[in-house]
Amino acid sequence: NKSPPTSWFLKNAAGLDKGTTRPGHEMVGEVTTKQIYEIAKIKQQDEHLAHVPLKGLCRSIIGTAGSMGITVVSDRELVNGEYPVEDLGEEEVTEA
């Protein structure tokens, strides 16, 4: 069983119909690190991604968001009390 594409989750989380037509030049929406984490938990259920660490999935999703023109903002909290937001890689996360 395969979940929807990462881009579908990101568009829904950001409330967008589509991503940017100019990646790297135009930002069209934003999602929080908590939303990234929740998407990663869903994607990790996919058989072909089950072996990928959650942190790796989060980094991949952050990269996809960037290429879609979606800014990732830090919500600066422990997600479910277990995954520090700081561990997602602050160099890739824009402060709110």
mmCIF file of N, CA and C in Angstrom:
data_model
loop_
_atom_site.group_PDB
_atom_site.id
_atom_site.type_symbol
_atom_site.label_atom_id
_atom_site.label_comp_id
_atom_site.label_asym_id
_atom_site.label_seq_id
_atom_site.Cartn_x
_atom_site.Cartn_y
_atom_site.Cartn_z
ATOM 1 N N ASN A 1 0.839 -1.196 0.000
ATOM 2 C CA ASN A 1 0.000 0.000 0.000
ATOM 3 C C ASN A 1 0.875 1.248 0.000
ATOM 4 N N LYS A 2 0.565 2.170 -0.887
ATOM 5 C CA LYS A 2 1.394 3.355 -1.047
ATOM 6 C C LYS A 2 0.581 4.606 -0.714
ATOM 7 N N SER A 3 1.202 5.514 0.041
ATOM 8 C CA SER A 3 0.527 6.764 0.388
ATOM 9 C C SER A 3 0.604 7.739 -0.798
ATOM 10 N N PRO A 4 -0.189 8.821 -0.734
ATOM 11 C CA PRO A 4 -0.117 9.827 -1.803
ATOM 12 C C PRO A 4 1.282 10.449 -1.888
ATOM 13 N N PRO A 5 1.594 11.122 -2.994
ATOM 14 C CA PRO A 5 2.912 11.746 -3.132
ATOM 15 C C PRO A 5 3.161 12.796 -2.050
ATOM 16 N N THR A 6 4.421 13.002 -1.718
ATOM 17 C CA THR A 6 4.802 14.008 -0.726
ATOM 18 C C THR A 6 4.254 15.377 -1.114
ATOM 19 N N SER A 7 4.286 15.693 -2.410
ATOM 20 C CA SER A 7 3.798 17.001 -2.867
ATOM 21 C C SER A 7 2.318 17.192 -2.534
ATOM 22 N N TRP A 8 1.546 16.134 -2.587
ATOM 23 C CA TRP A 8 0.117 16.211 -2.254
ATOM 24 C C TRP A 8 -0.055 16.587 -0.785
ATOM 25 N N PHE A 9 0.695 15.918 0.092
ATOM 26 C CA PHE A 9 0.631 16.233 1.520
ATOM 27 C C PHE A 9 1.046 17.682 1.780
ATOM 28 N N LEU A 10 2.132 18.112 1.135
ATOM 29 C CA LEU A 10 2.633 19.471 1.350
ATOM 30 C C LEU A 10 1.634 20.519 0.870
ATOM 31 N N LYS A 11 1.031 20.294 -0.290
ATOM 32 C CA LYS A 11 0.039 21.249 -0.802
ATOM 33 C C LYS A 11 -1.150 21.341 0.153
ATOM 34 N N ASN A 12 -1.611 20.205 0.649
ATOM 35 C CA ASN A 12 -2.729 20.222 1.597
ATOM 36 C C ASN A 12 -2.361 20.931 2.893
ATOM 37 N N ALA A 13 -1.171 20.640 3.423
ATOM 38 C CA ALA A 13 -0.735 21.246 4.675
ATOM 39 C C ALA A 13 -0.588 22.759 4.536
ATOM 40 N N ALA A 14 -0.149 23.214 3.360
ATOM 41 C CA ALA A 14 0.056 24.649 3.134
ATOM 42 C C ALA A 14 -1.208 25.331 2.605
ATOM 43 N N GLY A 15 -2.243 24.541 2.299
ATOM 44 C CA GLY A 15 -3.485 25.103 1.772
ATOM 45 C C GLY A 15 -3.347 25.632 0.353
ATOM 46 N N LEU A 16 -2.561 24.943 -0.475
ATOM 47 C CA LEU A 16 -2.302 25.392 -1.841
ATOM 48 C C LEU A 16 -2.953 24.474 -2.867
ATOM 49 N N ASP A 17 -3.252 25.040 -4.036
ATOM 50 C CA ASP A 17 -3.723 24.226 -5.159
ATOM 51 C C ASP A 17 -2.551 23.649 -5.936
ATOM 52 N N LYS A 18 -1.442 24.413 -5.988
ATOM 53 C CA LYS A 18 -0.253 23.957 -6.696
ATOM 54 C C LYS A 18 0.971 24.647 -6.116
ATOM 55 N N GLY A 19 2.136 24.091 -6.434
ATOM 56 C CA GLY A 19 3.389 24.691 -5.991
ATOM 57 C C GLY A 19 3.768 25.858 -6.894
ATOM 58 N N THR A 20 4.949 26.400 -6.659
ATOM 59 C CA THR A 20 5.424 27.527 -7.457
ATOM 60 C C THR A 20 5.796 27.086 -8.868
ATOM 61 N N THR A 21 5.735 28.022 -9.798
ATOM 62 C CA THR A 21 6.226 27.750 -11.148
ATOM 63 C C THR A 21 7.676 28.214 -11.273
ATOM 64 N N ARG A 22 8.191 28.867 -10.212
ATOM 65 C CA ARG A 22 9.564 29.374 -10.221
ATOM 66 C C ARG A 22 10.302 28.926 -8.956
ATOM 67 N N PRO A 23 10.688 27.653 -8.870
ATOM 68 C CA PRO A 23 11.378 27.158 -7.672
ATOM 69 C C PRO A 23 12.652 27.953 -7.394
ATOM 70 N N GLY A 24 12.858 28.283 -6.130
ATOM 71 C CA GLY A 24 14.046 29.026 -5.749
ATOM 72 C C GLY A 24 13.889 30.537 -5.888
ATOM 73 N N HIS A 25 12.823 30.984 -6.528
ATOM 74 C CA HIS A 25 12.610 32.415 -6.731
ATOM 75 C C HIS A 25 11.334 32.908 -6.069
ATOM 76 N N GLU A 26 10.353 32.032 -5.944
ATOM 77 C CA GLU A 26 9.047 32.449 -5.466
ATOM 78 C C GLU A 26 8.571 31.474 -4.395
ATOM 79 N N MET A 27 8.261 32.001 -3.206
ATOM 80 C CA MET A 27 7.713 31.168 -2.143
ATOM 81 C C MET A 27 6.195 31.401 -2.113
ATOM 82 N N VAL A 28 5.435 30.315 -2.120
ATOM 83 C CA VAL A 28 3.986 30.449 -2.254
ATOM 84 C C VAL A 28 3.204 30.004 -1.020
ATOM 85 N N GLY A 29 3.896 29.446 -0.029
ATOM 86 C CA GLY A 29 3.192 28.999 1.168
ATOM 87 C C GLY A 29 4.172 28.551 2.225
ATOM 88 N N GLU A 30 3.631 28.081 3.357
ATOM 89 C CA GLU A 30 4.510 27.581 4.406
ATOM 90 C C GLU A 30 3.869 26.442 5.176
ATOM 91 N N VAL A 31 4.729 25.592 5.717
ATOM 92 C CA VAL A 31 4.316 24.498 6.590
ATOM 93 C C VAL A 31 5.230 24.531 7.813
ATOM 94 N N THR A 32 4.795 23.893 8.899
ATOM 95 C CA THR A 32 5.613 23.858 10.107
ATOM 96 C C THR A 32 6.408 22.556 10.172
ATOM 97 N N THR A 33 7.425 22.558 11.011
ATOM 98 C CA THR A 33 8.210 21.341 11.181
ATOM 99 C C THR A 33 7.350 20.216 11.747
ATOM 100 N N LYS A 34 6.350 20.548 12.539
ATOM 101 C CA LYS A 34 5.446 19.519 13.064
ATOM 102 C C LYS A 34 4.683 18.854 11.909
ATOM 103 N N GLN A 35 4.245 19.654 10.937
ATOM 104 C CA GLN A 35 3.557 19.092 9.771
ATOM 105 C C GLN A 35 4.500 18.196 8.962
ATOM 106 N N ILE A 36 5.760 18.622 8.834
ATOM 107 C CA ILE A 36 6.764 17.808 8.134
ATOM 108 C C ILE A 36 6.897 16.452 8.829
ATOM 109 N N TYR A 37 6.989 16.490 10.156
ATOM 110 C CA TYR A 37 7.128 15.269 10.954
ATOM 111 C C TYR A 37 5.919 14.349 10.773
ATOM 112 N N GLU A 38 4.722 14.931 10.777
ATOM 113 C CA GLU A 38 3.506 14.132 10.604
ATOM 114 C C GLU A 38 3.467 13.486 9.213
ATOM 115 N N ILE A 39 3.881 14.230 8.179
ATOM 116 C CA ILE A 39 3.943 13.674 6.820
ATOM 117 C C ILE A 39 4.949 12.524 6.785
ATOM 118 N N ALA A 40 6.107 12.729 7.431
ATOM 119 C CA ALA A 40 7.148 11.688 7.450
ATOM 120 C C ALA A 40 6.636 10.413 8.117
ATOM 121 N N LYS A 41 5.861 10.566 9.194
ATOM 122 C CA LYS A 41 5.324 9.372 9.872
ATOM 123 C C LYS A 41 4.385 8.600 8.954
ATOM 124 N N ILE A 42 3.602 9.310 8.145
ATOM 125 C CA ILE A 42 2.698 8.649 7.195
ATOM 126 C C ILE A 42 3.511 7.965 6.098
ATOM 127 N N LYS A 43 4.510 8.684 5.539
ATOM 128 C CA LYS A 43 5.321 8.130 4.459
ATOM 129 C C LYS A 43 6.116 6.908 4.918
ATOM 130 N N GLN A 44 6.490 6.876 6.199
ATOM 131 C CA GLN A 44 7.271 5.762 6.725
ATOM 132 C C GLN A 44 6.460 4.460 6.731
ATOM 133 N N GLN A 45 5.139 4.563 6.628
ATOM 134 C CA GLN A 45 4.289 3.372 6.561
ATOM 135 C C GLN A 45 4.388 2.687 5.198
ATOM 136 N N ASP A 46 4.868 3.431 4.188
ATOM 137 C CA ASP A 46 5.042 2.845 2.855
ATOM 138 C C ASP A 46 6.112 1.760 2.925
ATOM 139 N N GLU A 47 5.836 0.642 2.284
ATOM 140 C CA GLU A 47 6.741 -0.497 2.338
ATOM 141 C C GLU A 47 8.151 -0.139 1.869
ATOM 142 N N HIS A 48 8.259 0.638 0.794
ATOM 143 C CA HIS A 48 9.576 0.967 0.237
ATOM 144 C C HIS A 48 10.321 2.042 1.040
ATOM 145 N N LEU A 49 9.669 2.657 2.031
ATOM 146 C CA LEU A 49 10.324 3.682 2.854
ATOM 147 C C LEU A 49 10.464 3.254 4.314
ATOM 148 N N ALA A 50 10.001 2.058 4.636
ATOM 149 C CA ALA A 50 9.981 1.600 6.033
ATOM 150 C C ALA A 50 11.369 1.566 6.662
ATOM 151 N N HIS A 51 12.402 1.343 5.841
ATOM 152 C CA HIS A 51 13.766 1.237 6.365
ATOM 153 C C HIS A 51 14.447 2.599 6.528
ATOM 154 N N VAL A 52 13.841 3.659 5.985
ATOM 155 C CA VAL A 52 14.454 4.998 6.022
ATOM 156 C C VAL A 52 14.181 5.645 7.382
ATOM 157 N N PRO A 53 15.226 6.136 8.065
ATOM 158 C CA PRO A 53 15.016 6.794 9.360
ATOM 159 C C PRO A 53 14.099 8.014 9.220
ATOM 160 N N LEU A 54 13.329 8.285 10.262
ATOM 161 C CA LEU A 54 12.389 9.408 10.250
ATOM 162 C C LEU A 54 13.102 10.729 9.946
ATOM 163 N N LYS A 55 14.281 10.909 10.496
ATOM 164 C CA LYS A 55 15.035 12.142 10.266
ATOM 165 C C LYS A 55 15.367 12.300 8.779
ATOM 166 N N GLY A 56 15.723 11.207 8.130
ATOM 167 C CA GLY A 56 16.021 11.240 6.704
ATOM 168 C C GLY A 56 14.793 11.584 5.880
ATOM 169 N N LEU A 57 13.651 11.012 6.256
ATOM 170 C CA LEU A 57 12.400 11.331 5.562
ATOM 171 C C LEU A 57 12.063 12.807 5.740
ATOM 172 N N CYS A 58 12.247 13.332 6.947
ATOM 173 C CA CYS A 58 11.966 14.749 7.211
ATOM 174 C C CYS A 58 12.831 15.635 6.329
ATOM 175 N N ARG A 59 14.114 15.312 6.236
ATOM 176 C CA ARG A 59 15.018 16.107 5.393
ATOM 177 C C ARG A 59 14.584 16.057 3.929
ATOM 178 N N SER A 60 14.184 14.891 3.468
ATOM 179 C CA SER A 60 13.728 14.737 2.089
ATOM 180 C C SER A 60 12.472 15.571 1.835
ATOM 181 N N ILE A 61 11.539 15.543 2.783
ATOM 182 C CA ILE A 61 10.287 16.295 2.650
ATOM 183 C C ILE A 61 10.569 17.797 2.668
ATOM 184 N N ILE A 62 11.518 18.231 3.506
ATOM 185 C CA ILE A 62 11.912 19.645 3.544
ATOM 186 C C ILE A 62 12.470 20.054 2.178
ATOM 187 N N GLY A 63 13.266 19.179 1.569
ATOM 188 C CA GLY A 63 13.804 19.463 0.235
ATOM 189 C C GLY A 63 12.707 19.573 -0.806
ATOM 190 N N THR A 64 11.739 18.675 -0.748
ATOM 191 C CA THR A 64 10.610 18.717 -1.678
ATOM 192 C C THR A 64 9.826 20.015 -1.489
ATOM 193 N N ALA A 65 9.608 20.392 -0.231
ATOM 194 C CA ALA A 65 8.881 21.634 0.057
ATOM 195 C C ALA A 65 9.598 22.825 -0.573
ATOM 196 N N GLY A 66 10.909 22.874 -0.419
ATOM 197 C CA GLY A 66 11.682 23.976 -0.989
ATOM 198 C C GLY A 66 11.545 24.058 -2.494
ATOM 199 N N SER A 67 11.567 22.902 -3.156
ATOM 200 C CA SER A 67 11.459 22.899 -4.612
ATOM 201 C C SER A 67 10.051 23.261 -5.086
ATOM 202 N N MET A 68 9.077 23.188 -4.170
ATOM 203 C CA MET A 68 7.698 23.564 -4.497
ATOM 204 C C MET A 68 7.408 25.019 -4.142
ATOM 205 N N GLY A 69 8.384 25.701 -3.540
ATOM 206 C CA GLY A 69 8.163 27.079 -3.127
ATOM 207 C C GLY A 69 7.448 27.180 -1.796
ATOM 208 N N ILE A 70 7.569 26.135 -0.966
ATOM 209 C CA ILE A 70 6.937 26.127 0.352
ATOM 210 C C ILE A 70 8.015 26.290 1.414
ATOM 211 N N THR A 71 7.880 27.317 2.232
ATOM 212 C CA THR A 71 8.821 27.583 3.309
ATOM 213 C C THR A 71 8.487 26.701 4.501
ATOM 214 N N VAL A 72 9.521 26.138 5.140
ATOM 215 C CA VAL A 72 9.314 25.354 6.357
ATOM 216 C C VAL A 72 9.670 26.242 7.545
ATOM 217 N N VAL A 73 8.695 26.466 8.427
ATOM 218 C CA VAL A 73 8.929 27.299 9.599
ATOM 219 C C VAL A 73 9.000 26.416 10.841
ATOM 220 N N SER A 74 9.894 26.766 11.733
ATOM 221 C CA SER A 74 10.074 25.995 12.955
ATOM 222 C C SER A 74 8.987 26.346 13.957
ATOM 223 N N ASP A 75 8.372 25.322 14.545
ATOM 224 C CA ASP A 75 7.390 25.596 15.588
ATOM 225 C C ASP A 75 8.005 25.414 16.970
ATOM 226 N N ARG A 76 9.307 25.095 17.023
ATOM 227 C CA ARG A 76 10.091 25.093 18.260
ATOM 228 C C ARG A 76 9.449 24.340 19.421
ATOM 229 N N GLU A 77 9.061 23.115 19.170
ATOM 230 C CA GLU A 77 8.524 22.307 20.253
ATOM 231 C C GLU A 77 8.913 20.856 20.024
ATOM 232 N N LEU A 78 8.809 20.058 21.060
ATOM 233 C CA LEU A 78 9.005 18.625 20.875
ATOM 234 C C LEU A 78 7.741 18.087 20.236
ATOM 235 N N VAL A 79 7.903 17.361 19.169
ATOM 236 C CA VAL A 79 6.757 16.790 18.483
ATOM 237 C C VAL A 79 6.421 15.463 19.155
ATOM 238 N N ASN A 80 5.231 15.375 19.679
ATOM 239 C CA ASN A 80 4.804 14.183 20.427
ATOM 240 C C ASN A 80 5.765 13.851 21.567
ATOM 241 N N GLY A 81 6.479 14.865 22.045
ATOM 242 C CA GLY A 81 7.385 14.663 23.164
ATOM 243 C C GLY A 81 8.583 13.792 22.861
ATOM 244 N N GLU A 82 8.847 13.515 21.569
ATOM 245 C CA GLU A 82 9.923 12.567 21.299
ATOM 246 C C GLU A 82 10.912 12.984 20.226
ATOM 247 N N TYR A 83 10.579 13.948 19.391
ATOM 248 C CA TYR A 83 11.458 14.275 18.271
ATOM 249 C C TYR A 83 11.778 15.759 18.274
ATOM 250 N N PRO A 84 12.959 16.143 18.760
ATOM 251 C CA PRO A 84 13.285 17.567 18.832
ATOM 252 C C PRO A 84 13.322 18.210 17.447
ATOM 253 N N VAL A 85 12.618 19.299 17.312
ATOM 254 C CA VAL A 85 12.558 20.027 16.052
ATOM 255 C C VAL A 85 13.954 20.413 15.594
ATOM 256 N N GLU A 86 14.846 20.746 16.519
ATOM 257 C CA GLU A 86 16.201 21.155 16.178
ATOM 258 C C GLU A 86 16.939 20.082 15.382
ATOM 259 N N ASP A 87 16.580 18.822 15.561
ATOM 260 C CA ASP A 87 17.263 17.730 14.881
ATOM 261 C C ASP A 87 16.906 17.627 13.404
ATOM 262 N N LEU A 88 15.949 18.429 12.930
ATOM 263 C CA LEU A 88 15.602 18.396 11.514
ATOM 264 C C LEU A 88 16.675 19.070 10.681
ATOM 265 N N GLY A 89 17.534 19.842 11.305
ATOM 266 C CA GLY A 89 18.578 20.550 10.579
ATOM 267 C C GLY A 89 18.227 22.007 10.438
ATOM 268 N N GLU A 90 18.611 22.814 11.402
ATOM 269 C CA GLU A 90 18.225 24.217 11.423
ATOM 270 C C GLU A 90 18.653 24.983 10.182
ATOM 271 N N GLU A 91 19.729 24.531 9.513
ATOM 272 C CA GLU A 91 20.165 25.266 8.335
ATOM 273 C C GLU A 91 19.135 25.193 7.220
ATOM 274 N N GLU A 92 18.220 24.244 7.299
ATOM 275 C CA GLU A 92 17.193 24.099 6.269
ATOM 276 C C GLU A 92 15.841 24.641 6.713
ATOM 277 N N VAL A 93 15.751 25.114 7.956
ATOM 278 C CA VAL A 93 14.458 25.535 8.495
ATOM 279 C C VAL A 93 14.474 27.046 8.699
ATOM 280 N N THR A 94 13.487 27.727 8.150
ATOM 281 C CA THR A 94 13.371 29.173 8.290
ATOM 282 C C THR A 94 12.664 29.490 9.602
ATOM 283 N N GLU A 95 13.211 30.408 10.357
ATOM 284 C CA GLU A 95 12.582 30.798 11.620
ATOM 285 C C GLU A 95 11.301 31.565 11.343
ATOM 286 N N ALA A 96 10.286 31.330 12.144
ATOM 287 C CA ALA A 96 8.996 32.015 11.977
ATOM 288 C C ALA A 96 9.089 33.447 12.460
#
